[in-house]
Amino acid sequence: IRSALKHGTLAVGQLGLAETLQILIGENHLTERGMGLAKRIEALFRDRCAEFKKEYMLNFGVYYTPAENLCYTAMQKFKDKYGIIPDISEHDFFTNSMHVPVWEKVDFIKKIDTESQLTGYSSAGSITYVELEGSVKNNLEALESIVLYAMEHDVPYFAINVPNDMCEKCGFTDEINDKCPVCGGTKIKRLRRVTGYLTGDYKTAFNKGKQQETELRVKHG
């Protein structure tokens, strides 16, 4: 099957860099010390895949994966073995790839500045995103400035996430809290970019880990 494999990517998926750093040095890559170790770890992944590629003449690469299912199942196995540890296993998920943890209160500049230092270590794909309020739709200049900032920092795949809810009773679409402000309906379909693509209602389309991750996300601007 080598003739078929050589046309694809043999990706080594990665998640949980932030938690790994917490285990090793007690801080994540938002600090200078944490970023220094993060780069050493990512260089090991990159260099090892380069060695595999040369040895086997196949397209090995590092993939910064959101691990849609594994983020939850791996955390459950970790908790079974090590218990609940603050900043490491107190949630139901491991952080996406090398992302800044979703609960960290940083603005879009800090998030892009941090993650853009690591995207170059991935040869098989990565994504950086920022979370914004739904009201940003009224400020297109701000949206453009954020996109340009990401481009200036050589982010290969960038997304801006905004909440997009729809009342299933009257069809009103916007960011909706508990009930529709127009008709009072409580049956709300909540569309979110949970991974690199849009799906249906995240409360039914994803497991408990991804649901909790989505609900813990802070706004970056």
PDB file of C-alpha atoms in Angstrom, residues 32-123:
ATOM      1  CA  GLU A  32       8.302  33.505  28.713  1.00  0.00           C
ATOM      2  CA  ARG A  33       9.568  30.413  30.542  1.00  0.00           C
ATOM      3  CA  GLY A  34       6.589  28.364  29.397  1.00  0.00           C
ATOM      4  CA  MET A  35       6.995  29.463  25.789  1.00  0.00           C
ATOM      5  CA  GLY A  36      10.679  28.532  25.863  1.00  0.00           C
ATOM      6  CA  LEU A  37       9.844  24.963  26.854  1.00  0.00           C
ATOM      7  CA  ALA A  38       6.905  24.858  24.429  1.00  0.00           C
ATOM      8  CA  LYS A  39       9.236  25.623  21.526  1.00  0.00           C
ATOM      9  CA  ARG A  40      11.632  22.883  22.608  1.00  0.00           C
ATOM     10  CA  ILE A  41       8.760  20.378  22.728  1.00  0.00           C
ATOM     11  CA  GLU A  42       7.408  21.429  19.335  1.00  0.00           C
ATOM     12  CA  ALA A  43      10.875  21.247  17.811  1.00  0.00           C
ATOM     13  CA  LEU A  44      11.118  17.623  18.959  1.00  0.00           C
ATOM     14  CA  PHE A  45       7.852  16.796  17.181  1.00  0.00           C
ATOM     15  CA  ARG A  46       8.918  18.637  14.022  1.00  0.00           C
ATOM     16  CA  ASP A  47      12.397  17.118  13.897  1.00  0.00           C
ATOM     17  CA  ARG A  48      11.210  13.585  14.617  1.00  0.00           C
ATOM     18  CA  CYS A  49       8.652  13.756  11.793  1.00  0.00           C
ATOM     19  CA  ALA A  50      11.370  15.069   9.481  1.00  0.00           C
ATOM     20  CA  GLU A  51      13.489  12.028  10.385  1.00  0.00           C
ATOM     21  CA  PHE A  52      10.561   9.668   9.673  1.00  0.00           C
ATOM     22  CA  LYS A  53       9.949  11.416   6.367  1.00  0.00           C
ATOM     23  CA  LYS A  54      13.563  10.966   5.296  1.00  0.00           C
ATOM     24  CA  GLU A  55      13.793   7.366   6.507  1.00  0.00           C
ATOM     25  CA  TYR A  56      10.541   6.055   5.014  1.00  0.00           C
ATOM     26  CA  MET A  57      10.109   8.498   2.100  1.00  0.00           C
ATOM     27  CA  LEU A  58       6.559   9.178   3.257  1.00  0.00           C
ATOM     28  CA  ASN A  59       4.860  12.442   4.148  1.00  0.00           C
ATOM     29  CA  PHE A  60       4.992  12.507   7.949  1.00  0.00           C
ATOM     30  CA  GLY A  61       3.897  15.731   9.590  1.00  0.00           C
ATOM     31  CA  VAL A  62       2.831  17.313  12.882  1.00  0.00           C
ATOM     32  CA  TYR A  63      -0.893  18.043  13.074  1.00  0.00           C
ATOM     33  CA  TYR A  64      -2.199  20.460  15.693  1.00  0.00           C
ATOM     34  CA  THR A  65      -5.463  18.624  16.172  1.00  0.00           C
ATOM     35  CA  PRO A  66      -8.612  19.666  18.046  1.00  0.00           C
ATOM     36  CA  ALA A  67      -9.072  15.932  18.817  1.00  0.00           C
ATOM     37  CA  GLU A  68     -12.852  16.155  18.715  1.00  0.00           C
ATOM     38  CA  ASN A  69     -13.368  12.895  20.607  1.00  0.00           C
ATOM     39  CA  LEU A  70      -9.953  12.211  22.110  1.00  0.00           C
ATOM     40  CA  CYS A  71      -9.870  15.507  24.021  1.00  0.00           C
ATOM     41  CA  TYR A  72     -12.603  14.030  26.237  1.00  0.00           C
ATOM     42  CA  THR A  73     -11.728  10.325  26.334  1.00  0.00           C
ATOM     43  CA  ALA A  74      -8.032  11.004  26.994  1.00  0.00           C
ATOM     44  CA  MET A  75      -8.925  13.316  29.869  1.00  0.00           C
ATOM     45  CA  GLN A  76     -11.178  10.672  31.409  1.00  0.00           C
ATOM     46  CA  LYS A  77      -8.331   8.151  31.304  1.00  0.00           C
ATOM     47  CA  PHE A  78      -5.960  10.753  32.789  1.00  0.00           C
ATOM     48  CA  LYS A  79      -8.376  11.426  35.658  1.00  0.00           C
ATOM     49  CA  ASP A  80      -8.813   7.710  36.320  1.00  0.00           C
ATOM     50  CA  LYS A  81      -5.057   7.388  36.753  1.00  0.00           C
ATOM     51  CA  TYR A  82      -4.013  10.696  38.329  1.00  0.00           C
ATOM     52  CA  GLY A  83      -7.181  12.255  39.718  1.00  0.00           C
ATOM     53  CA  ILE A  84      -8.213  15.894  39.507  1.00  0.00           C
ATOM     54  CA  ILE A  85      -5.269  18.314  39.446  1.00  0.00           C
ATOM     55  CA  PRO A  86      -5.844  22.118  39.290  1.00  0.00           C
ATOM     56  CA  ASP A  87      -5.096  23.690  35.866  1.00  0.00           C
ATOM     57  CA  ILE A  88      -4.467  20.208  34.431  1.00  0.00           C
ATOM     58  CA  SER A  89      -7.420  17.862  34.883  1.00  0.00           C
ATOM     59  CA  GLU A  90     -10.127  19.916  36.571  1.00  0.00           C
ATOM     60  CA  HIS A  91     -12.078  20.083  33.299  1.00  0.00           C
ATOM     61  CA  ASP A  92     -13.535  17.426  30.985  1.00  0.00           C
ATOM     62  CA  PHE A  93     -11.138  18.062  28.100  1.00  0.00           C
ATOM     63  CA  PHE A  94      -7.536  18.619  27.103  1.00  0.00           C
ATOM     64  CA  THR A  95      -6.784  21.923  25.391  1.00  0.00           C
ATOM     65  CA  ASN A  96      -6.685  21.922  21.582  1.00  0.00           C
ATOM     66  CA  SER A  97      -3.150  21.301  20.306  1.00  0.00           C
ATOM     67  CA  MET A  98      -0.918  24.248  21.280  1.00  0.00           C
ATOM     68  CA  HIS A  99      -3.767  26.696  21.910  1.00  0.00           C
ATOM     69  CA  VAL A 100      -3.948  29.081  24.812  1.00  0.00           C
ATOM     70  CA  PRO A 101      -6.421  27.488  27.268  1.00  0.00           C
ATOM     71  CA  VAL A 102      -9.949  28.718  26.595  1.00  0.00           C
ATOM     72  CA  TRP A 103     -10.402  30.007  30.149  1.00  0.00           C
ATOM     73  CA  GLU A 104      -7.349  32.302  30.047  1.00  0.00           C
ATOM     74  CA  LYS A 105      -8.450  35.944  30.001  1.00  0.00           C
ATOM     75  CA  VAL A 106      -6.365  37.356  27.169  1.00  0.00           C
ATOM     76  CA  ASP A 107      -7.208  39.711  24.320  1.00  0.00           C
ATOM     77  CA  PHE A 108      -6.920  38.790  20.648  1.00  0.00           C
ATOM     78  CA  ILE A 109      -3.465  40.372  20.377  1.00  0.00           C
ATOM     79  CA  LYS A 110      -2.022  38.221  23.168  1.00  0.00           C
ATOM     80  CA  LYS A 111      -3.685  35.079  21.818  1.00  0.00           C
ATOM     81  CA  ILE A 112      -2.370  35.597  18.288  1.00  0.00           C
ATOM     82  CA  ASP A 113       1.060  36.660  19.558  1.00  0.00           C
ATOM     83  CA  THR A 114       1.317  33.463  21.613  1.00  0.00           C
ATOM     84  CA  GLU A 115       0.007  30.870  19.179  1.00  0.00           C
ATOM     85  CA  SER A 116       1.733  32.357  16.125  1.00  0.00           C
ATOM     86  CA  GLN A 117       5.080  31.564  17.725  1.00  0.00           C
ATOM     87  CA  LEU A 118       4.262  27.858  17.469  1.00  0.00           C
ATOM     88  CA  THR A 119       2.268  27.415  14.247  1.00  0.00           C
ATOM     89  CA  GLY A 120       5.474  27.146  12.198  1.00  0.00           C
ATOM     90  CA  TYR A 121       6.375  23.890  13.939  1.00  0.00           C
ATOM     91  CA  SER A 122       3.358  22.193  12.369  1.00  0.00           C
ATOM     92  CA  SER A 123       3.744  20.789   8.868  1.00  0.00           C
TER      93      SER A 123
END
